[in-house]
mmCIF file of C-alpha atoms in Angstrom:
data_model
loop_
_atom_site.group_PDB
_atom_site.id
_atom_site.type_symbol
_atom_site.label_atom_id
_atom_site.label_comp_id
_atom_site.label_asym_id
_atom_site.label_seq_id
_atom_site.Cartn_x
_atom_site.Cartn_y
_atom_site.Cartn_z
ATOM 1 C CA MET U 1 -0.088 0.001 -0.065
ATOM 2 C CA LYS U 2 1.176 3.388 -0.940
ATOM 3 C CA PHE U 3 0.741 6.133 1.756
ATOM 4 C CA LYS U 4 -1.018 9.358 0.690
ATOM 5 C CA MET U 5 2.118 11.257 1.415
ATOM 6 C CA PRO U 6 5.651 10.031 2.929
ATOM 7 C CA ILE U 7 5.656 9.447 6.757
ATOM 8 C CA SER U 8 8.819 9.978 9.027
ATOM 9 C CA ILE U 9 10.026 6.762 11.029
ATOM 10 C CA SER U 10 9.665 9.117 14.123
ATOM 11 C CA ASP U 11 5.815 9.586 13.453
ATOM 12 C CA ILE U 12 5.495 5.727 12.715
ATOM 13 C CA ALA U 13 7.469 4.788 15.940
ATOM 14 C CA GLU U 14 5.072 6.956 17.992
ATOM 15 C CA LEU U 15 2.097 5.139 16.530
ATOM 16 C CA ILE U 16 3.282 1.747 17.500
ATOM 17 C CA ASP U 17 5.389 2.730 20.489
ATOM 18 C CA ALA U 18 8.608 1.348 18.874
ATOM 19 C CA LYS U 19 12.381 2.132 19.743
ATOM 20 C CA VAL U 20 14.228 3.223 16.838
ATOM 21 C CA ILE U 21 17.621 2.460 15.866
ATOM 22 C CA GLY U 22 18.846 4.294 12.922
ATOM 23 C CA ASP U 23 18.057 7.759 11.738
ATOM 24 C CA PRO U 24 14.299 8.742 12.795
ATOM 25 C CA LYS U 25 14.168 11.134 10.080
ATOM 26 C CA ILE U 26 13.984 8.945 7.268
ATOM 27 C CA LYS U 27 10.589 8.703 5.552
ATOM 28 C CA VAL U 28 8.423 5.843 4.258
ATOM 29 C CA THR U 29 6.086 5.866 1.313
ATOM 30 C CA PHE U 30 4.963 2.068 1.233
ATOM 31 C CA LEU U 31 3.554 -0.526 3.770
ATOM 32 C CA SER U 32 4.771 -3.737 2.340
ATOM 33 C CA GLU U 33 5.176 -7.378 2.922
ATOM 34 C CA ILE U 34 8.540 -9.042 2.833
ATOM 35 C CA HIS U 35 8.258 -10.636 -0.539
ATOM 36 C CA LYS U 36 7.424 -7.207 -1.999
ATOM 37 C CA VAL U 37 9.684 -4.337 -0.852
ATOM 38 C CA GLU U 38 11.351 -1.561 -2.644
ATOM 39 C CA LYS U 39 13.155 1.599 -1.615
ATOM 40 C CA GLY U 40 10.561 3.554 0.535
ATOM 41 C CA SER U 41 9.127 0.441 1.885
ATOM 42 C CA LEU U 42 8.248 -0.152 5.764
ATOM 43 C CA MET U 43 7.930 -4.037 6.678
ATOM 44 C CA PHE U 44 7.837 -6.408 9.500
ATOM 45 C CA VAL U 45 9.922 -9.609 10.373
ATOM 46 C CA ASP U 46 9.340 -11.442 13.437
ATOM 47 C CA ASN U 47 11.289 -14.777 12.566
ATOM 48 C CA GLU U 48 15.294 -14.995 13.207
ATOM 49 C CA LYS U 49 15.497 -16.884 10.035
ATOM 50 C CA TYR U 50 14.550 -13.833 7.873
ATOM 51 C CA TYR U 51 16.349 -11.167 9.674
ATOM 52 C CA ASN U 52 19.308 -10.861 7.231
ATOM 53 C CA GLN U 53 17.109 -11.021 4.413
ATOM 54 C CA ALA U 54 14.734 -8.228 5.878
ATOM 55 C CA ILE U 55 17.486 -5.867 7.059
ATOM 56 C CA TYR U 56 19.347 -6.265 3.826
ATOM 57 C CA SER U 57 16.437 -6.070 1.249
ATOM 58 C CA ALA U 58 15.316 -2.954 -0.425
ATOM 59 C CA ALA U 59 13.074 -1.910 2.266
ATOM 60 C CA THR U 60 14.041 1.324 3.851
ATOM 61 C CA ALA U 61 12.870 0.490 7.487
ATOM 62 C CA ILE U 62 11.724 -2.750 9.442
ATOM 63 C CA ILE U 63 9.731 -3.176 12.140
ATOM 64 C CA ILE U 64 11.726 -6.283 14.238
ATOM 65 C CA ASP U 65 11.498 -7.681 17.761
ATOM 66 C CA LYS U 66 15.242 -7.699 18.275
ATOM 67 C CA GLU U 67 17.655 -4.930 18.718
ATOM 68 C CA LEU U 68 20.248 -5.575 15.734
ATOM 69 C CA GLU U 69 23.100 -3.329 13.792
ATOM 70 C CA CYS U 70 21.143 -1.215 11.446
ATOM 71 C CA PRO U 71 22.638 -0.577 8.172
ATOM 72 C CA GLU U 72 23.283 2.946 6.872
ATOM 73 C CA GLY U 73 20.347 4.916 5.206
ATOM 74 C CA LYS U 74 17.785 2.448 7.224
ATOM 75 C CA ALA U 75 15.939 2.418 10.174
ATOM 76 C CA LEU U 76 14.912 -0.618 12.697
ATOM 77 C CA LEU U 77 11.665 0.010 14.823
ATOM 78 C CA ILE U 78 12.218 -2.450 17.702
ATOM 79 C CA VAL U 79 8.478 -3.945 19.092
ATOM 80 C CA GLU U 80 7.809 -6.710 21.082
ATOM 81 C CA LYS U 81 5.183 -8.050 18.592
ATOM 82 C CA PRO U 82 5.991 -6.998 14.930
ATOM 83 C CA PHE U 83 3.108 -8.638 13.454
ATOM 84 C CA GLU U 84 0.694 -6.915 15.720
ATOM 85 C CA ALA U 85 2.364 -3.511 14.986
ATOM 86 C CA TYR U 86 2.260 -4.361 11.335
ATOM 87 C CA ASN U 87 -1.529 -4.747 11.533
ATOM 88 C CA GLN U 88 -2.146 -1.643 13.667
ATOM 89 C CA LEU U 89 -0.642 0.417 11.058
ATOM 90 C CA ALA U 90 -2.473 -1.375 8.236
ATOM 91 C CA LEU U 91 -5.632 -0.641 10.323
ATOM 92 C CA HIS U 92 -4.691 2.948 10.847
ATOM 93 C CA PHE U 93 -3.996 3.814 7.365
ATOM 94 C CA SER U 94 -6.592 1.632 5.599
ATOM 95 C CA PRO U 95 -9.207 0.970 8.127
ATOM 96 C CA PHE U 96 -12.189 -1.118 7.737
ATOM 97 C CA VAL U 97 -15.213 0.611 6.437
ATOM 98 C CA PRO U 98 -18.417 -1.421 6.007
ATOM 99 C CA VAL U 99 -20.465 -1.253 2.733
ATOM 100 C CA SER U 100 -23.783 0.562 4.061
ATOM 101 C CA GLN U 101 -25.528 0.537 0.570
ATOM 102 C CA PHE U 102 -25.576 -1.305 -2.712
ATOM 103 C CA ILE U 103 -23.801 1.425 -4.731
ATOM 104 C CA SER U 104 -21.142 3.467 -2.491
ATOM 105 C CA PRO U 105 -21.225 7.172 -3.111
ATOM 106 C CA THR U 106 -17.794 7.206 -3.322
ATOM 107 C CA ALA U 107 -17.473 4.590 -6.553
ATOM 108 C CA ILE U 108 -16.963 5.823 -9.808
ATOM 109 C CA ILE U 109 -19.108 4.364 -12.565
ATOM 110 C CA GLY U 110 -18.091 5.022 -16.378
ATOM 111 C CA GLU U 111 -20.463 5.506 -19.182
ATOM 112 C CA ASN U 112 -22.651 2.747 -20.747
ATOM 113 C CA THR U 113 -21.876 0.593 -18.050
ATOM 114 C CA ILE U 114 -24.748 -1.974 -16.694
ATOM 115 C CA LEU U 115 -25.060 -3.110 -13.259
ATOM 116 C CA GLU U 116 -27.801 -5.769 -12.706
ATOM 117 C CA PRO U 117 -30.183 -5.780 -9.676
ATOM 118 C CA GLY U 118 -28.221 -6.908 -6.548
ATOM 119 C CA VAL U 119 -24.850 -5.860 -7.464
ATOM 120 C CA VAL U 120 -22.841 -4.452 -4.635
ATOM 121 C CA VAL U 121 -20.145 -1.520 -5.413
ATOM 122 C CA GLY U 122 -17.830 -0.820 -2.471
ATOM 123 C CA ASN U 123 -16.105 2.232 -1.172
ATOM 124 C CA HIS U 124 -13.775 3.679 -3.646
ATOM 125 C CA VAL U 125 -14.456 1.190 -6.586
ATOM 126 C CA THR U 126 -13.642 2.346 -10.019
ATOM 127 C CA ILE U 127 -15.739 0.738 -12.922
ATOM 128 C CA GLY U 128 -14.629 1.855 -16.629
ATOM 129 C CA ASP U 129 -16.908 2.418 -19.633
ATOM 130 C CA ASN U 130 -19.056 -0.407 -21.279
ATOM 131 C CA CYS U 131 -18.942 -2.961 -18.598
ATOM 132 C CA LEU U 132 -21.541 -5.444 -17.780
ATOM 133 C CA ILE U 133 -21.669 -6.286 -14.058
ATOM 134 C CA ARG U 134 -24.182 -9.119 -13.653
ATOM 135 C CA ALA U 135 -26.639 -9.823 -10.806
ATOM 136 C CA ASN U 136 -25.644 -10.391 -7.321
ATOM 137 C CA THR U 137 -21.980 -9.562 -8.179
ATOM 138 C CA VAL U 138 -19.925 -8.174 -5.227
ATOM 139 C CA LEU U 139 -16.985 -5.360 -5.927
ATOM 140 C CA LEU U 140 -15.285 -4.769 -2.657
ATOM 141 C CA ASP U 141 -13.191 -1.763 -1.629
ATOM 142 C CA ASN U 142 -10.508 -0.267 -3.992
ATOM 143 C CA THR U 143 -11.234 -2.760 -6.730
ATOM 144 C CA LYS U 144 -10.316 -1.223 -9.955
ATOM 145 C CA ILE U 145 -12.038 -2.255 -13.483
ATOM 146 C CA GLY U 146 -11.289 -1.213 -16.808
ATOM 147 C CA ASN U 147 -13.189 -0.914 -19.934
ATOM 148 C CA ASN U 148 -15.406 -3.465 -21.750
ATOM 149 C CA VAL U 149 -15.297 -5.976 -18.773
ATOM 150 C CA ILE U 150 -17.936 -8.698 -18.250
ATOM 151 C CA VAL U 151 -18.054 -9.859 -14.432
ATOM 152 C CA HIS U 152 -20.864 -12.645 -14.683
ATOM 153 C CA ALA U 153 -23.220 -13.348 -11.529
ATOM 154 C CA ASN U 154 -22.123 -13.885 -8.069
ATOM 155 C CA ALA U 155 -18.718 -13.269 -8.575
ATOM 156 C CA SER U 156 -17.123 -11.828 -5.394
ATOM 157 C CA ILE U 157 -13.820 -9.464 -6.011
ATOM 158 C CA GLY U 158 -11.655 -7.823 -3.733
ATOM 159 C CA ASN U 159 -12.062 -10.195 -0.677
ATOM 160 C CA ASP U 160 -9.512 -10.251 2.077
ATOM 161 C CA ALA U 161 -6.434 -12.267 1.645
ATOM 162 C CA PHE U 162 -6.167 -15.836 3.220
ATOM 163 C CA TYR U 163 -3.111 -14.929 4.857
ATOM 164 C CA MET U 164 -2.593 -15.934 8.311
ATOM 165 C CA ASN U 165 0.172 -15.234 10.782
ATOM 166 C CA ARG U 166 0.775 -18.411 13.075
ATOM 167 C CA GLN U 167 1.279 -17.414 16.820
ATOM 168 C CA LYS U 168 3.362 -19.176 19.438
ATOM 169 C CA ASP U 169 0.503 -21.087 20.826
ATOM 170 C CA LYS U 170 -0.330 -22.413 17.245
ATOM 171 C CA SER U 171 -3.334 -20.288 16.769
ATOM 172 C CA TYR U 172 -3.533 -17.984 13.420
ATOM 173 C CA ASN U 173 -4.256 -14.182 13.134
ATOM 174 C CA ARG U 174 -5.288 -12.752 10.097
ATOM 175 C CA TRP U 175 -3.381 -10.133 8.318
ATOM 176 C CA HIS U 176 -5.379 -6.818 7.695
ATOM 177 C CA SER U 177 -5.229 -6.714 3.690
ATOM 178 C CA ILE U 178 -4.474 -3.285 2.288
ATOM 179 C CA GLY U 179 -4.206 -4.290 -1.251
ATOM 180 C CA ARG U 180 -6.574 -3.949 -4.178
ATOM 181 C CA VAL U 181 -7.670 -6.059 -7.266
ATOM 182 C CA ILE U 182 -6.905 -4.395 -10.751
ATOM 183 C CA ILE U 183 -8.945 -5.918 -13.726
ATOM 184 C CA GLU U 184 -7.582 -4.475 -16.989
ATOM 185 C CA ASP U 185 -9.579 -3.801 -20.206
ATOM 186 C CA ASN U 186 -11.658 -6.432 -22.064
ATOM 187 C CA VAL U 187 -11.408 -9.079 -19.352
ATOM 188 C CA GLU U 188 -14.208 -11.415 -18.540
ATOM 189 C CA ILE U 189 -14.700 -13.053 -15.200
ATOM 190 C CA GLY U 190 -17.025 -16.137 -14.953
ATOM 191 C CA ALA U 191 -20.131 -16.705 -12.449
ATOM 192 C CA GLY U 192 -18.936 -17.361 -9.000
ATOM 193 C CA CYS U 193 -15.370 -16.582 -9.163
ATOM 194 C CA THR U 194 -13.427 -15.172 -6.238
ATOM 195 C CA ILE U 195 -10.555 -12.944 -6.459
ATOM 196 C CA ASP U 196 -8.825 -11.789 -3.566
ATOM 197 C CA LYS U 197 -7.018 -8.633 -2.869
ATOM 198 C CA GLY U 198 -3.288 -8.349 -2.031
ATOM 199 C CA VAL U 199 -2.077 -8.122 1.452
ATOM 200 C CA SER U 200 -0.223 -5.009 0.829
ATOM 201 C CA GLY U 201 0.063 -4.843 -3.116
ATOM 202 C CA ASP U 202 -2.273 -5.521 -5.984
ATOM 203 C CA THR U 203 -3.880 -8.737 -7.426
ATOM 204 C CA VAL U 204 -3.930 -8.127 -11.130
ATOM 205 C CA ILE U 205 -5.732 -9.583 -14.022
ATOM 206 C CA GLY U 206 -4.323 -8.625 -17.410
ATOM 207 C CA GLU U 207 -5.889 -7.292 -20.424
ATOM 208 C CA GLY U 208 -8.061 -9.761 -22.601
ATOM 209 C CA THR U 209 -7.996 -12.511 -20.139
ATOM 210 C CA LYS U 210 -10.962 -14.851 -20.046
ATOM 211 C CA ILE U 211 -11.877 -16.593 -16.773
ATOM 212 C CA ASP U 212 -14.431 -19.306 -16.503
ATOM 213 C CA ASN U 213 -16.915 -19.995 -13.702
ATOM 214 C CA LEU U 214 -16.042 -21.017 -10.273
ATOM 215 C CA VAL U 215 -12.197 -20.094 -10.580
ATOM 216 C CA HIS U 216 -10.347 -18.791 -7.441
ATOM 217 C CA VAL U 217 -7.340 -16.325 -7.723
ATOM 218 C CA GLY U 218 -5.499 -15.838 -4.404
ATOM 219 C CA HIS U 219 -3.968 -12.554 -2.978
ATOM 220 C CA GLY U 220 -1.442 -11.039 -5.036
ATOM 221 C CA VAL U 221 -1.551 -13.077 -8.097
ATOM 222 C CA ARG U 222 -0.916 -11.499 -11.428
ATOM 223 C CA ILE U 223 -2.239 -13.198 -14.385
ATOM 224 C CA GLY U 224 -0.907 -11.754 -17.675
ATOM 225 C CA LYS U 225 -2.627 -10.726 -20.840
ATOM 226 C CA HIS U 226 -4.917 -12.663 -22.832
ATOM 227 C CA CYS U 227 -4.832 -16.143 -20.781
ATOM 228 C CA LEU U 228 -7.546 -18.732 -20.620
ATOM 229 C CA LEU U 229 -8.648 -20.450 -17.422
ATOM 230 C CA ALA U 230 -11.143 -22.838 -17.451
ATOM 231 C CA ALA U 231 -13.634 -23.819 -14.527
ATOM 232 C CA GLN U 232 -12.478 -24.889 -10.988
ATOM 233 C CA VAL U 233 -9.106 -23.426 -11.320
ATOM 234 C CA GLY U 234 -7.100 -22.620 -8.208
ATOM 235 C CA ILE U 235 -4.308 -20.191 -8.053
ATOM 236 C CA ALA U 236 -2.350 -19.547 -4.702
ATOM 237 C CA GLY U 237 -1.006 -16.334 -3.359
ATOM 238 C CA LYS U 238 1.669 -14.377 -5.356
ATOM 239 C CA THR U 239 2.063 -16.606 -8.018
ATOM 240 C CA ILE U 240 2.448 -15.052 -11.706
ATOM 241 C CA ILE U 241 1.059 -16.355 -14.694
ATOM 242 C CA GLN U 242 2.534 -14.858 -17.715
ATOM 243 C CA ASP U 243 0.872 -14.095 -20.935
ATOM 244 C CA HIS U 244 -1.066 -16.220 -23.076
ATOM 245 C CA VAL U 245 -1.214 -19.024 -20.727
ATOM 246 C CA THR U 246 -3.911 -21.444 -21.180
ATOM 247 C CA ILE U 247 -5.156 -23.587 -18.005
ATOM 248 C CA TYR U 248 -7.818 -25.941 -18.261
ATOM 249 C CA GLY U 249 -10.200 -27.219 -15.541
ATOM 250 C CA GLN U 250 -9.377 -28.308 -11.809
ATOM 251 C CA VAL U 251 -5.890 -27.252 -12.057
ATOM 252 C CA GLY U 252 -4.188 -26.224 -8.741
ATOM 253 C CA ILE U 253 -1.093 -24.016 -8.776
ATOM 254 C CA SER U 254 0.834 -23.342 -5.530
ATOM 255 C CA LYS U 255 1.921 -20.259 -4.158
ATOM 256 C CA SER U 256 4.987 -17.725 -5.208
ATOM 257 C CA LEU U 257 5.419 -19.606 -8.529
ATOM 258 C CA VAL U 258 6.065 -18.352 -12.211
ATOM 259 C CA VAL U 259 4.124 -20.186 -15.015
ATOM 260 C CA GLY U 260 5.907 -19.038 -18.099
ATOM 261 C CA GLU U 261 4.470 -17.395 -21.169
ATOM 262 C CA GLY U 262 2.519 -19.418 -23.731
ATOM 263 C CA ALA U 263 2.335 -22.620 -21.409
ATOM 264 C CA THR U 264 -0.675 -24.860 -21.439
ATOM 265 C CA ILE U 265 -1.654 -26.688 -18.367
ATOM 266 C CA LEU U 266 -3.939 -29.600 -19.048
ATOM 267 C CA ALA U 267 -6.853 -30.470 -16.591
ATOM 268 C CA LYS U 268 -6.391 -31.767 -12.872
ATOM 269 C CA THR U 269 -2.767 -30.888 -13.051
ATOM 270 C CA GLY U 270 -0.952 -29.998 -9.807
ATOM 271 C CA VAL U 271 1.824 -27.392 -10.228
ATOM 272 C CA SER U 272 4.004 -27.501 -7.369
ATOM 273 C CA LYS U 273 7.097 -25.711 -8.973
ATOM 274 C CA SER U 274 7.748 -22.937 -11.585
ATOM 275 C CA ILE U 275 7.387 -24.118 -15.028
ATOM 276 C CA PRO U 276 8.847 -22.531 -18.225
ATOM 277 C CA GLY U 277 6.893 -21.190 -20.905
ATOM 278 C CA GLY U 278 6.954 -21.768 -24.839
ATOM 279 C CA SER U 279 4.361 -22.411 -27.395
ATOM 280 C CA ASN U 280 5.253 -26.122 -27.270
ATOM 281 C CA LYS U 281 5.088 -26.302 -23.502
ATOM 282 C CA GLU U 282 2.266 -28.420 -22.338
ATOM 283 C CA TYR U 283 1.846 -29.811 -18.923
ATOM 284 C CA ILE U 284 -0.078 -32.429 -16.966
ATOM 285 C CA GLY U 285 0.036 -34.945 -14.042
ATOM 286 C CA ILE U 286 0.546 -34.325 -10.165
ATOM 287 C CA PRO U 287 3.238 -33.034 -9.706
ATOM 288 C CA ALA U 288 3.073 -31.344 -13.148
ATOM 289 C CA GLY U 289 5.445 -32.450 -16.014
ATOM 290 C CA GLU U 290 5.643 -31.911 -19.679
ATOM 291 C CA SER U 291 2.947 -33.915 -21.261
ATOM 292 C CA ARG U 292 4.967 -36.059 -23.600
ATOM 293 C CA THR U 293 7.200 -37.099 -20.936
ATOM 294 C CA LYS U 294 3.923 -38.030 -18.636
ATOM 295 C CA PHE U 295 2.173 -39.681 -21.237
ATOM 296 C CA ARG U 296 5.268 -42.217 -21.857
ATOM 297 C CA GLU U 297 5.202 -42.697 -18.228
ATOM 298 C CA ILE U 298 1.654 -43.727 -17.949
ATOM 299 C CA ILE U 299 1.971 -45.980 -21.143
ATOM 300 C CA ALA U 300 4.823 -47.479 -19.080
ATOM 301 C CA LEU U 301 2.667 -48.021 -16.160
ATOM 302 C CA ARG U 302 -0.136 -49.514 -18.523
ATOM 303 C CA GLN U 303 2.350 -52.192 -19.541
ATOM 304 C CA LEU U 304 3.685 -53.007 -16.299
ATOM 305 C CA PRO U 305 0.833 -55.811 -15.356
ATOM 306 C CA GLU U 306 2.292 -57.549 -18.603
ATOM 307 C CA ILE U 307 6.057 -57.090 -18.186
ATOM 308 C CA ALA U 308 5.641 -58.634 -14.424
ATOM 309 C CA LYS U 309 3.686 -61.507 -15.898
ATOM 310 C CA LYS U 310 6.526 -62.397 -18.558
ATOM 311 C CA VAL U 311 9.144 -61.747 -15.877
ATOM 312 C CA ASN U 312 7.377 -64.373 -13.657
ATOM 313 C CA GLU U 313 7.080 -66.893 -16.691
ATOM 314 C CA ILE U 314 10.821 -66.422 -17.199
ATOM 315 C CA TYR U 315 11.652 -67.170 -13.618
ATOM 316 C CA GLU U 316 9.491 -70.117 -13.248
ATOM 317 C CA ALA U 317 11.148 -71.581 -16.572
ATOM 318 C CA LEU U 318 14.432 -70.792 -14.955
ATOM 319 C CA PHE U 319 13.661 -72.453 -11.783
ATOM 320 C CA LYS U 320 12.358 -75.678 -13.479
ATOM 321 C CA ASN U 321 15.272 -76.091 -15.606
ATOM 322 C CA LYS U 322 17.613 -75.663 -12.472
ATOM 323 C CA LYS U 323 15.565 -78.326 -10.495
ATOM 324 C CA LYS U 324 15.930 -80.859 -13.593
ATOM 325 C CA GLU U 325 19.803 -80.255 -13.520
#
């Protein structure tokens, strides 16, 4: 999330009652998670495993639970519970505001756009020109929709990220999501789809992409231009689907992966690692593998009973011959 204006570390420290190591006059521009930081970012870390990654990342300031040496040009904010401090800041700068009517007065709706009965348009939502938003669709706060977009009935866009922080007692606390969903021009979203907003950044559906019914897109996912996603696909958080990718029905894609440009993923495939693209790259299976290799494996498996039978016959013949000797 980008702040409306840069904020000094001393002001941030006052909000969360933090001790500052480094220059308190440094200003930050973004509230970010560890995976999406840049110069000007304020982030948190509460796991010793990631201390160095956080401190020596591009982030300008880090909320942390241990006093460590601070690199020049950065600041550390020391608190007992960094996750709670981060959530406190997220709620302060992006507070929850319930939707109180079907069309929020802060929404902007373009020319020739049709909203069918039951559509809910949340706070600060922007919808472009010549769009069709079908019955009972929900567009939650800060969602941004381009021109010539179709969203079919009962879709839900801009939901909170399913992103939990595990506590020491093994319970879970939800991160307060402050990102957005951005849907570019000429996109079609199927009935019953759910698209989560980013934790701190944006979930993006690229220009010309077409999504079938009952597809789930997780937080911070970026889908490229002119992709096709069939029914019941599920994409976990922070994964990148590059341009011109085709994904058949019931494919599951794990978090933080990259699916290369032009790849095709066949039905019911489970993608657990990043896969390269290319017009001839076709994947199938669990875990996903190139289809030509996987189909050869399937053929080999089908031949196993006959191979086993022949091996047994050869073994029995040899055993009988040894007995005669």
